[in-house]
Short mmCIF file of C-alpha atoms in Angstrom, two decimals:
data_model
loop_
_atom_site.label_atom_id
_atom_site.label_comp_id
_atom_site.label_asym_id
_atom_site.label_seq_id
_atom_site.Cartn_x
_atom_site.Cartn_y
_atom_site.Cartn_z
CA UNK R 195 91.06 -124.01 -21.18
CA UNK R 196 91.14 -126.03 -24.33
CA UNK R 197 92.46 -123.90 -27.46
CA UNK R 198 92.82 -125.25 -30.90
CA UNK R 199 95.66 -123.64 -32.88
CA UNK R 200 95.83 -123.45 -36.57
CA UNK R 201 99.22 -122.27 -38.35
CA UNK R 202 101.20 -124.11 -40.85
CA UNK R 203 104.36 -122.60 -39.99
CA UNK R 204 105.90 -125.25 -37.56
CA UNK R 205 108.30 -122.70 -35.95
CA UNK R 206 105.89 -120.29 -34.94
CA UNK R 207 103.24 -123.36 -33.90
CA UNK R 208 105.47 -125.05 -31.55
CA UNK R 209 106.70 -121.70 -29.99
CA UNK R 210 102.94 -120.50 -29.65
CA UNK R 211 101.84 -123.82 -27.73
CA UNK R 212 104.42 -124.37 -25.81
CA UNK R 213 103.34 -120.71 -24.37
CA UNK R 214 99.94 -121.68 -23.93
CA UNK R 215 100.22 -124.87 -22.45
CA UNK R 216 102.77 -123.04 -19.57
CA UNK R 217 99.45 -121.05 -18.89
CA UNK R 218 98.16 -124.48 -18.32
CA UNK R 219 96.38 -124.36 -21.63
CA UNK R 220 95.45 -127.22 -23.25
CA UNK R 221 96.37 -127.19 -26.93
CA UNK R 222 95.83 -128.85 -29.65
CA UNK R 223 97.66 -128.17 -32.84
CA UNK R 224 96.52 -128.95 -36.94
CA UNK R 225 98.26 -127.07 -39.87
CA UNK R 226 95.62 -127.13 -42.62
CA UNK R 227 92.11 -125.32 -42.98
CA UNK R 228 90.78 -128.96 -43.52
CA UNK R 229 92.07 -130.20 -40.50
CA UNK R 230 90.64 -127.47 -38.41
CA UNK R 231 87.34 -127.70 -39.88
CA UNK R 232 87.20 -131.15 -38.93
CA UNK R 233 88.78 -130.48 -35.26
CA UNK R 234 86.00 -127.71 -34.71
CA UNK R 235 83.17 -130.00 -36.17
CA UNK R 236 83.99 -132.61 -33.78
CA UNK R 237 85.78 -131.29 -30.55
CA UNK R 238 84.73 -128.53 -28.31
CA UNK R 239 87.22 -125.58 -27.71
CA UNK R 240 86.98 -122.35 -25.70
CA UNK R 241 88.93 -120.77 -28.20
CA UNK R 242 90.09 -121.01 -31.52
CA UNK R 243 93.56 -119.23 -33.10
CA UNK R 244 93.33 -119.68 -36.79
CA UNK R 245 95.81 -118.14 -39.09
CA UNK R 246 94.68 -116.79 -42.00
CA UNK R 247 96.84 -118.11 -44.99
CA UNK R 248 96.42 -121.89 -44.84
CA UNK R 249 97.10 -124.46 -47.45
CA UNK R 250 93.73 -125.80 -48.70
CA UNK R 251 90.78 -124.07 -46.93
CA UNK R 252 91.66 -120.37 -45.85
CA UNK R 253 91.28 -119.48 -42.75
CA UNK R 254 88.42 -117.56 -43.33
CA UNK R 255 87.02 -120.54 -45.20
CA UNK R 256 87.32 -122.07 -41.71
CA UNK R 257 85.60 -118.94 -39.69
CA UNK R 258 82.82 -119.35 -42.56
CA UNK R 259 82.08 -123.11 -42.15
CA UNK R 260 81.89 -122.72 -38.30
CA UNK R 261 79.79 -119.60 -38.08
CA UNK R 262 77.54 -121.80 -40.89
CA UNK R 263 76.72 -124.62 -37.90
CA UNK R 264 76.08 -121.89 -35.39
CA UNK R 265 78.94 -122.13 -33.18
CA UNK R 266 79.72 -119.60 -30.81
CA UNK R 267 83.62 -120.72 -30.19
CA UNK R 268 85.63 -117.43 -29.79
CA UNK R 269 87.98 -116.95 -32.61
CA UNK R 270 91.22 -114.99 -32.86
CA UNK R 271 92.15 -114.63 -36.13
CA UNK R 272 96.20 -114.43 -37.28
CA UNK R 273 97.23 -112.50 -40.54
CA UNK R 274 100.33 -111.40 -42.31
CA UNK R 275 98.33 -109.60 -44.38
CA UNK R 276 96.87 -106.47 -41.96
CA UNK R 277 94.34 -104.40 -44.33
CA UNK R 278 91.70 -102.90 -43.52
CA UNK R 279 89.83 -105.12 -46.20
CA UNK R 280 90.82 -108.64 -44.40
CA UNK R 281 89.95 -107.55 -40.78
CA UNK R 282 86.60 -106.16 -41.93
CA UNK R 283 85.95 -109.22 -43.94
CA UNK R 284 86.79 -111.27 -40.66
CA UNK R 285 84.92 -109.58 -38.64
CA UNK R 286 81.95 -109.54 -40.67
CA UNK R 287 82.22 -113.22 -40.89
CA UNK R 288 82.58 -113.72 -37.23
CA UNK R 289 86.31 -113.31 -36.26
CA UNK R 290 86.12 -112.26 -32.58
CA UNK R 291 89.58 -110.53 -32.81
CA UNK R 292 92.50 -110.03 -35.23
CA UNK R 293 96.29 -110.20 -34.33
CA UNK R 294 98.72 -109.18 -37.38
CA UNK R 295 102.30 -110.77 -37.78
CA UNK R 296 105.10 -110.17 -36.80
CA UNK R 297 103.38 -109.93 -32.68
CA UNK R 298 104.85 -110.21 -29.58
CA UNK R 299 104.03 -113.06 -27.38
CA UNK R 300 102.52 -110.96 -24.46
CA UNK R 301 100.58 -109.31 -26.51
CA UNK R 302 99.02 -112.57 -27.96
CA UNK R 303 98.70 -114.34 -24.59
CA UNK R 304 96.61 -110.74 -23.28
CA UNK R 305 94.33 -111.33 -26.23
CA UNK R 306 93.54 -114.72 -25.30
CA UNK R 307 92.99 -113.93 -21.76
CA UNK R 308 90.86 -111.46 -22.98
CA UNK R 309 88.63 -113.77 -25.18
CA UNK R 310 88.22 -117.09 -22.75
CA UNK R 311 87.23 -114.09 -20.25
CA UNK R 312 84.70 -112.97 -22.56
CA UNK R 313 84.07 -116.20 -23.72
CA UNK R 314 82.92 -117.19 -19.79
CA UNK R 315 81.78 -114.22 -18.69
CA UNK R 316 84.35 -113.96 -16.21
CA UNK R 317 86.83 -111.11 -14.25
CA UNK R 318 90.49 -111.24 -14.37
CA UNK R 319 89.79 -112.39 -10.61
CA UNK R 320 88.07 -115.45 -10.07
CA UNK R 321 86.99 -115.54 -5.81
CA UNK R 322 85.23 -117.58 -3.68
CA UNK R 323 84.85 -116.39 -0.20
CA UNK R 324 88.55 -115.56 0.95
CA UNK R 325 90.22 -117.61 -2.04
CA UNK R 326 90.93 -115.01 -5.02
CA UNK R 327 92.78 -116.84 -8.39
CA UNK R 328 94.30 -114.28 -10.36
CA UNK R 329 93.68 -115.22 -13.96
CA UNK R 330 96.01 -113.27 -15.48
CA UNK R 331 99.08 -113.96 -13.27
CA UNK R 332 98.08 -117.63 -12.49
CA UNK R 333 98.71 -117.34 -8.54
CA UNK R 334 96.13 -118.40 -5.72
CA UNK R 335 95.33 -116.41 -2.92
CA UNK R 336 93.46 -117.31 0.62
CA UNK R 337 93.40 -113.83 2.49
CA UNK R 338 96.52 -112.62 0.64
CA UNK R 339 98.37 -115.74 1.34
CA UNK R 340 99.62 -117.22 -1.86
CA UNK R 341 98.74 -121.06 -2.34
CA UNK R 342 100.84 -123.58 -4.07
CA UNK R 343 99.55 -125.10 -6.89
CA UNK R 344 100.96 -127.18 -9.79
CA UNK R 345 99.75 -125.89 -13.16
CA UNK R 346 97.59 -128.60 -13.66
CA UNK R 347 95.70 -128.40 -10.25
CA UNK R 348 95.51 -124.55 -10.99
CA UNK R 349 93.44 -125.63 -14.25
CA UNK R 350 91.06 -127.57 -12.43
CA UNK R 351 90.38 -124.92 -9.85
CA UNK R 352 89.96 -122.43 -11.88
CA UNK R 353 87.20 -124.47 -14.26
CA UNK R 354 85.32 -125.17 -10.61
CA UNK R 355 85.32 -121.56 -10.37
CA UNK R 356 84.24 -120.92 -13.43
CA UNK R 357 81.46 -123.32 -12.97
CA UNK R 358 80.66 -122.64 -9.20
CA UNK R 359 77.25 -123.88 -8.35
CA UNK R 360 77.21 -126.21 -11.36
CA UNK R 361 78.76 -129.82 -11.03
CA UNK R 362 81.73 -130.30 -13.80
CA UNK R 363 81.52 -134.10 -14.93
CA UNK R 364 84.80 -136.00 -15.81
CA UNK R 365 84.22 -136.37 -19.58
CA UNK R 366 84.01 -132.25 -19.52
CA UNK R 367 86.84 -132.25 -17.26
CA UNK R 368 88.82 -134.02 -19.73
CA UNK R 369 87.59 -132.39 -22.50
CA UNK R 370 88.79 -128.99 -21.32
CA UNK R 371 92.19 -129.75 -19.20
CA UNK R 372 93.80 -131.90 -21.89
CA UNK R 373 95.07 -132.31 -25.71
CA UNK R 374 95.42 -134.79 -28.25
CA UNK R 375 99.11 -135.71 -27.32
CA UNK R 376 98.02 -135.60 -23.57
CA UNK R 377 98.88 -139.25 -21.82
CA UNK R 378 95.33 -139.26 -19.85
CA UNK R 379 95.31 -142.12 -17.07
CA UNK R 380 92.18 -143.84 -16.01
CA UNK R 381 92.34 -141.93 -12.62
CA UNK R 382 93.98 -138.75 -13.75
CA UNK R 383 90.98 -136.93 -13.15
CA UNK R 384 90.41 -137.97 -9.69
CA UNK R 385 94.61 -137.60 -8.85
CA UNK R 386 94.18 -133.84 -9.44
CA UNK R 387 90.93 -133.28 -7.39
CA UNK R 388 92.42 -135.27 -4.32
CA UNK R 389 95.38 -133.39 -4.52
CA UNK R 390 93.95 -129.88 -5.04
CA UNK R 391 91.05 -131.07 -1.98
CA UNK R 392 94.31 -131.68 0.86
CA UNK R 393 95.37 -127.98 -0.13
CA UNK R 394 92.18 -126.51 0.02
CA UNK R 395 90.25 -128.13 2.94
CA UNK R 396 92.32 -126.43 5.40
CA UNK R 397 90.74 -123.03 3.96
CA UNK R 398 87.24 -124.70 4.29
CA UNK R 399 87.05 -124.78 0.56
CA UNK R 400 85.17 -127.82 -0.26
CA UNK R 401 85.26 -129.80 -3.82
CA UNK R 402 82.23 -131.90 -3.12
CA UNK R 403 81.71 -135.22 -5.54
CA UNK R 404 78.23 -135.71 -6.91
CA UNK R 405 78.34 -139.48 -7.64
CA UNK R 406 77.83 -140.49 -11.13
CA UNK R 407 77.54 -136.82 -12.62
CA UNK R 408 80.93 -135.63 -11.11
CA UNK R 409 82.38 -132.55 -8.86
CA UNK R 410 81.08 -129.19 -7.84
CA UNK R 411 82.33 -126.37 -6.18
CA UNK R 412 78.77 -124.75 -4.37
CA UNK R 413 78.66 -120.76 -4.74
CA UNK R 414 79.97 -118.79 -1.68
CA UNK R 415 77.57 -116.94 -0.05
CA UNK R 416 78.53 -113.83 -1.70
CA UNK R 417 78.17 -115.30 -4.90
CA UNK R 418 74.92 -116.81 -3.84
#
């Protein structure tokens, strides 16, 4: 999923992304509250980590501001500063879950899970017929036999899945799979889908194409 990440402090930025985006995360990154008021104004993220102690808007400035235009983008909210006083004020301005510093990187990556889970209304299991993709470990199963997949191909199956019975269009596609510093090719889109349909078909799980609107994954019957 796409995840904006707010934190000034470089280090901890580039450490945190580049652990996201091996969860084949998309991430993009902005170090000020007034950057990340503008991202959230004009993209559209699944999630949203936002540090606290920013230079210029706070980052409950930010939570503020976004709550104000009614968005519903899940926020985890990082603090150095863990009292009782600052997660209550967080929460009560819409923070959807606080993580204090120092944390370990599990831990943070379990949170997020949690949130684009909640954020879907999805399992740690996402199935359709015999296939099973385990969320949490990344890893595709058809009847217990794991399936290859390259991280990005296991980012467009699992949005499908997300979205079974619903057709995915390429704009929303791109929206969710990639970030700013991304290199996006014309036909990057349709690369991953043809690739991810030769290692799939075999299983009888079709990707159909829905021409001019995009691709969709029908419900199983049990889903059905």
């Amino acid at each position: 999923m796409r995840i904006l990440l707010v934190e000034d402090d470089k280090v901890l930025a580039d450490a945190l992304s580049r652990a996201l985006v091996q969860s084949a995360h998309a991430v993009d990154m902005v170090s000020t509250g007034e950057m990340a008021d503008h991202a959230l104004t004009l993209g559209i993220y699944d999630l949203a980590i936002l540090d606290i102690g920013l230079p210029g808007l706070s980052g409950l400035d930010v939570l503020r501001r976004l709550r104000a235009r009614r968005s519903t983008t899940p926020v985890l909210m990082l603090t150095a500063f863990d009292t009782l006083q600052d997660r209550v004020r967080g929460l009560d301005l819409g923070a959807d879950d606080y993580l204090a510093k120092p944390f370990d990187l599990p831990e943070l990556e379990a949170r997020v899970r949690a949130l684009l889970r909640r954020g879907t209304n999805s399992t740690p299991y996402l199935e359709h017929g015999l296939l099973r993709f385990d969320t949490v470990g990344r890893r595709v199963f058809y009847e217990k036999r794991p399936l290859e997949l390259s991280p990005r191909e296991l980012a467009v199956l699992e949005l499908l899945l997300m979205r079974a019975g619903r057709v995915v269009s390429k704009e929303q596609m791109v929206n969710h799979l990639y970030g700013w510093d991304d290199e996006v090719g014309d036909n990057a889109i349709e690369v991953n889908i043809y690739r991810l349909r030769k290692k799939l078909e075999p299983f009888g799980c079709e990707i159909r194409t829905v021409r001019g609107m995009g691709y969709l994954m029908d419900r199983s019957d049990a889903e059905a």
